[in-house]
Amino acid sequence: KAGVTQTPRYLIKTRGQQVTLSCSPISGHRSVSWYQQTPGQGLQFLFEYFSETQRNKGNFPGRFSGRQFSNSRSEMNVSTLELGDSALYLCASSLESAIYEQYFGPGTRLTVT
Amino acid sequence: SQKIEQNSEALNIQEGKTATLTCNYTNYSPAYLQWYRQDPGRGPVFLLLIRENEKEKRKERLKVTFDTTLKQSLFHITASQPADSATYLCALDPNAGNMLTFGGGTRLMVKP
């Protein structure tokens, strides 16, 4: 079974631009969560989607948004990029909600200059 | 405030010894706790999940304990190998809804 895939793997953007990251979960997994990882703040939860609905959201500004498609693939978007948005963005999928391990993708390394 | 704390200092041990990593949490009442391994530049990899009604869980050379009274989980790797060198993260889900809150991780270095 193929793992979680994320595209692109690396991205360089300029402050003020917007970016869209993509995540394809493991086949059969319906829950997709997004996380931001930085050296200073560690791994932080962004949001979680299940059956095309956002069920949980972390403490991030509205510039961070996402969506999930009917095939469970998910995208996240960051508008008006700031230097502090430079991070590793990780997507994780799991079978259902609650008490299931999450399977992480390799991440997208975003650098904002 | 809510916190999940892991020893931020690297843990250096000799090959063959048992590594013990600690995860302490405050102001949470998690139904379960998870442990992940992360190698540089890669996403975390799930290792073990332990529920609040389980005191201990094992998987091969790994053992996790969960003490809800002490609000602490211990993660043990027995007969450690250099290949076990990585950062180990504990995580809990405050609302049991796939929104994991992670500790800062502990870097383990196993020397041959």
Short mmCIF file of C-alpha atoms in Angstrom, two decimals:
data_model
loop_
_atom_site.label_atom_id
_atom_site.label_comp_id
_atom_site.label_asym_id
_atom_site.label_seq_id
_atom_site.Cartn_x
_atom_site.Cartn_y
_atom_site.Cartn_z
CA LYS A 1 0.00 0.00 0.00
CA ALA A 2 1.41 3.36 -0.95
CA GLY A 3 2.11 5.79 1.87
CA VAL A 4 1.00 9.36 2.28
CA THR A 5 2.34 11.55 -0.51
CA GLN A 6 2.81 15.28 -0.43
CA THR A 7 3.60 17.66 -3.25
CA PRO A 8 5.66 19.62 -3.79
CA ARG A 9 8.47 18.51 -1.50
CA TYR A 10 10.22 21.86 -1.52
CA LEU A 11 8.93 25.33 -2.22
CA ILE A 12 10.39 28.83 -2.11
CA LYS A 13 7.99 31.75 -2.06
CA THR A 14 8.21 35.46 -1.51
CA ARG A 15 6.54 37.30 1.34
CA GLY A 16 3.01 38.32 0.41
CA GLN A 17 2.46 35.48 -2.05
CA GLN A 18 0.13 32.57 -1.50
CA VAL A 19 0.85 28.85 -1.67
CA THR A 20 -1.12 25.62 -2.07
CA LEU A 21 0.18 22.30 -0.78
CA SER A 22 -1.27 18.94 -1.68
CA CYS A 23 -1.65 15.68 0.23
CA SER A 24 -2.81 12.26 -0.93
CA PRO A 25 -3.68 9.97 1.99
CA ILE A 26 -3.22 6.23 2.20
CA SER A 27 -5.92 4.45 0.22
CA GLY A 28 -8.96 3.91 2.43
CA HIS A 29 -8.02 6.60 4.94
CA ARG A 30 -10.72 9.22 5.28
CA SER A 31 -9.18 11.53 7.87
CA VAL A 32 -6.46 13.97 6.87
CA SER A 33 -4.70 16.24 9.34
CA TRP A 34 -2.18 19.00 8.69
CA TYR A 35 0.66 20.07 10.96
CA GLN A 36 3.31 22.77 10.90
CA GLN A 37 6.77 21.98 12.24
CA THR A 38 9.32 24.65 13.11
CA PRO A 39 12.45 24.50 15.26
CA GLY A 40 11.01 27.01 17.71
CA GLN A 41 7.43 25.78 18.09
CA GLY A 42 7.78 22.12 17.23
CA LEU A 43 4.89 20.23 15.67
CA GLN A 44 1.62 22.14 15.80
CA PHE A 45 -1.80 21.01 14.65
CA LEU A 46 -3.37 23.10 11.86
CA PHE A 47 -6.64 21.36 10.96
CA GLU A 48 -8.28 18.03 10.31
CA TYR A 49 -10.67 16.97 7.59
CA PHE A 50 -12.99 14.00 7.47
CA SER A 51 -15.41 13.30 4.65
CA GLU A 52 -14.76 16.71 3.09
CA THR A 53 -15.62 18.54 6.34
CA GLN A 54 -13.22 20.41 8.58
CA ARG A 55 -13.82 18.95 12.01
CA ASN A 56 -11.01 20.44 14.06
CA LYS A 57 -8.89 23.54 13.75
CA GLY A 58 -5.76 24.57 15.57
CA ASN A 59 -4.78 28.00 16.75
CA PHE A 60 -3.62 29.51 13.45
CA PRO A 61 -4.75 32.68 11.70
CA GLY A 62 -7.34 32.63 8.96
CA ARG A 63 -4.59 32.91 6.34
CA PHE A 64 -4.27 29.16 6.76
CA SER A 65 -7.09 27.22 5.14
CA GLY A 66 -7.69 23.83 3.67
CA ARG A 67 -10.12 21.56 1.98
CA GLN A 68 -10.69 17.91 1.29
CA PHE A 69 -12.02 16.35 -1.87
CA SER A 70 -14.38 13.42 -2.30
CA ASN A 71 -11.43 11.08 -2.90
CA SER A 72 -9.99 12.15 0.50
CA ARG A 73 -7.13 14.09 -1.08
CA SER A 74 -6.53 17.35 0.71
CA GLU A 75 -5.00 20.72 0.02
CA MET A 76 -3.94 23.47 2.34
CA ASN A 77 -3.51 27.07 1.35
CA VAL A 78 -1.58 29.86 2.99
CA SER A 79 -2.31 33.36 1.78
CA THR A 80 -0.24 36.51 2.25
CA LEU A 81 2.84 34.59 3.27
CA GLU A 82 5.00 35.86 6.11
CA LEU A 83 8.60 35.01 6.90
CA GLY A 84 7.42 33.12 9.97
CA ASP A 85 5.46 30.70 7.78
CA SER A 86 8.72 29.06 6.75
CA ALA A 87 8.35 25.53 8.06
CA LEU A 88 7.92 21.87 7.28
CA TYR A 89 4.24 21.22 6.57
CA LEU A 90 3.20 17.69 7.32
CA CYS A 91 0.09 15.86 6.32
CA ALA A 92 -1.12 12.78 8.16
CA SER A 93 -3.89 10.35 7.38
CA SER A 94 -5.74 7.84 9.48
CA LEU A 95 -8.56 5.39 9.07
CA GLU A 96 -11.29 7.09 11.01
CA SER A 97 -11.63 9.57 13.80
CA ALA A 98 -10.38 9.02 17.31
CA ILE A 99 -7.84 6.62 18.74
CA TYR A 100 -6.14 5.66 15.52
CA GLU A 101 -2.50 6.12 14.75
CA GLN A 102 -1.65 8.70 12.15
CA TYR A 103 0.53 8.07 9.14
CA PHE A 104 2.61 11.04 8.13
CA GLY A 105 3.84 12.05 4.73
CA PRO A 106 7.39 13.29 4.08
CA GLY A 107 6.31 16.91 4.32
CA THR A 108 6.65 20.01 2.19
CA ARG A 109 9.51 22.29 3.12
CA LEU A 110 8.31 25.87 2.58
CA THR A 111 10.79 28.71 2.63
CA VAL A 112 9.47 32.27 2.57
CA THR A 113 11.97 34.97 1.57
CA SER B 1 -1.97 26.04 30.93
CA GLN B 2 -1.72 22.77 29.07
CA LYS B 3 1.75 21.36 28.50
CA ILE B 4 3.43 18.27 27.17
CA GLU B 5 7.07 18.13 28.19
CA GLN B 6 9.86 15.93 27.02
CA ASN B 7 13.51 16.24 27.93
CA SER B 8 14.88 18.66 25.38
CA GLU B 9 18.44 17.56 26.02
CA ALA B 10 19.76 14.76 23.86
CA LEU B 11 20.02 11.35 25.45
CA ASN B 12 23.32 9.61 24.71
CA ILE B 13 23.62 5.93 25.50
CA GLN B 14 25.84 3.00 24.61
CA GLU B 15 24.71 0.34 22.18
CA GLY B 16 23.04 -2.55 23.97
CA LYS B 17 21.76 -0.47 26.87
CA THR B 18 18.14 0.44 27.56
CA ALA B 19 17.05 3.94 26.63
CA THR B 20 14.28 5.50 28.71
CA LEU B 21 12.50 8.62 27.51
CA THR B 22 10.00 10.60 29.56
CA CYS B 23 6.83 12.44 28.60
CA ASN B 24 5.03 14.52 31.22
CA TYR B 25 1.79 16.37 30.68
CA THR B 26 -0.25 18.85 32.68
CA ASN B 27 -3.88 19.91 32.48
CA TYR B 28 -4.83 17.14 30.09
CA SER B 29 -6.92 14.04 30.66
CA PRO B 30 -6.07 12.08 27.53
CA ALA B 31 -7.84 8.89 26.61
CA TYR B 32 -4.65 7.69 24.98
CA LEU B 33 -1.10 8.68 24.24
CA GLN B 34 1.07 7.93 21.23
CA TRP B 35 4.78 7.74 20.55
CA TYR B 36 6.39 8.58 17.23
CA ARG B 37 9.88 8.46 15.82
CA GLN B 38 11.19 11.19 13.54
CA ASP B 39 14.37 11.14 11.48
CA PRO B 40 15.85 14.39 10.14
CA GLY B 41 13.93 15.77 7.17
CA ARG B 42 11.21 13.13 7.40
CA GLY B 43 7.71 12.89 8.77
CA PRO B 44 7.07 11.20 12.12
CA VAL B 45 6.53 7.44 12.11
CA PHE B 46 3.99 5.90 14.49
CA LEU B 47 5.44 3.50 17.05
CA LEU B 48 2.98 2.74 19.84
CA LEU B 49 -0.39 3.82 21.18
CA ILE B 50 -1.38 3.23 24.80
CA ARG B 51 -4.85 3.81 26.21
CA GLU B 52 -5.66 5.26 29.62
CA ASN B 53 -6.79 1.88 30.96
CA GLU B 54 -3.53 0.20 29.90
CA LYS B 55 -0.55 0.38 32.21
CA GLU B 56 2.00 -1.00 29.77
CA LYS B 57 2.32 -1.90 26.13
CA ARG B 58 5.11 -3.71 24.28
CA LYS B 59 6.18 -4.11 20.69
CA GLU B 60 9.38 -5.98 20.00
CA ARG B 61 12.15 -4.01 21.78
CA LEU B 62 9.82 -1.14 22.64
CA LYS B 63 7.83 -0.68 25.83
CA VAL B 64 5.56 2.16 26.84
CA THR B 65 4.01 2.82 30.24
CA PHE B 66 1.20 5.24 31.00
CA ASP B 67 0.56 6.53 34.52
CA THR B 68 -2.51 8.77 34.54
CA THR B 69 -2.00 9.58 38.22
CA LEU B 70 1.52 10.86 37.69
CA LYS B 71 0.50 12.22 34.27
CA GLN B 72 3.52 10.59 32.75
CA SER B 73 4.46 8.15 30.04
CA LEU B 74 7.80 6.36 29.81
CA PHE B 75 9.17 4.98 26.56
CA HIS B 76 11.82 2.29 26.70
CA ILE B 77 14.02 0.84 23.97
CA THR B 78 15.84 -2.27 25.13
CA ALA B 79 19.06 -3.56 23.55
CA SER B 80 19.42 -0.23 21.77
CA GLN B 81 21.18 -0.03 18.41
CA PRO B 82 22.77 2.87 16.52
CA ALA B 83 19.84 2.62 14.08
CA ASP B 84 17.55 3.66 16.95
CA SER B 85 19.16 7.12 16.90
CA ALA B 86 16.38 9.59 16.11
CA THR B 87 14.04 12.08 17.77
CA TYR B 88 11.19 10.52 19.70
CA LEU B 89 7.95 12.42 20.13
CA CYS B 90 5.06 11.78 22.44
CA ALA B 91 1.62 13.01 21.46
CA LEU B 92 -1.84 13.09 22.90
CA ASP B 93 -5.20 13.98 21.48
CA PRO B 94 -7.12 16.23 23.88
CA ASN B 95 -10.42 15.77 22.09
CA ALA B 96 -9.96 12.30 20.61
CA GLY B 97 -10.42 13.76 17.18
CA ASN B 98 -7.18 13.32 15.26
CA MET B 99 -5.73 16.62 16.44
CA LEU B 100 -2.55 15.50 18.10
CA THR B 101 -0.65 17.76 20.45
CA PHE B 102 3.04 16.88 20.43
CA GLY B 103 5.80 17.25 22.95
CA GLY B 104 9.01 18.89 21.86
CA GLY B 105 10.72 15.53 21.33
CA THR B 106 13.85 13.97 22.76
CA ARG B 107 16.82 13.23 20.54
CA LEU B 108 18.32 9.83 21.21
CA MET B 109 21.90 9.05 20.18
CA VAL B 110 23.05 5.43 20.46
CA LYS B 111 26.80 5.07 20.21
CA PRO B 112 28.40 1.85 18.97
#
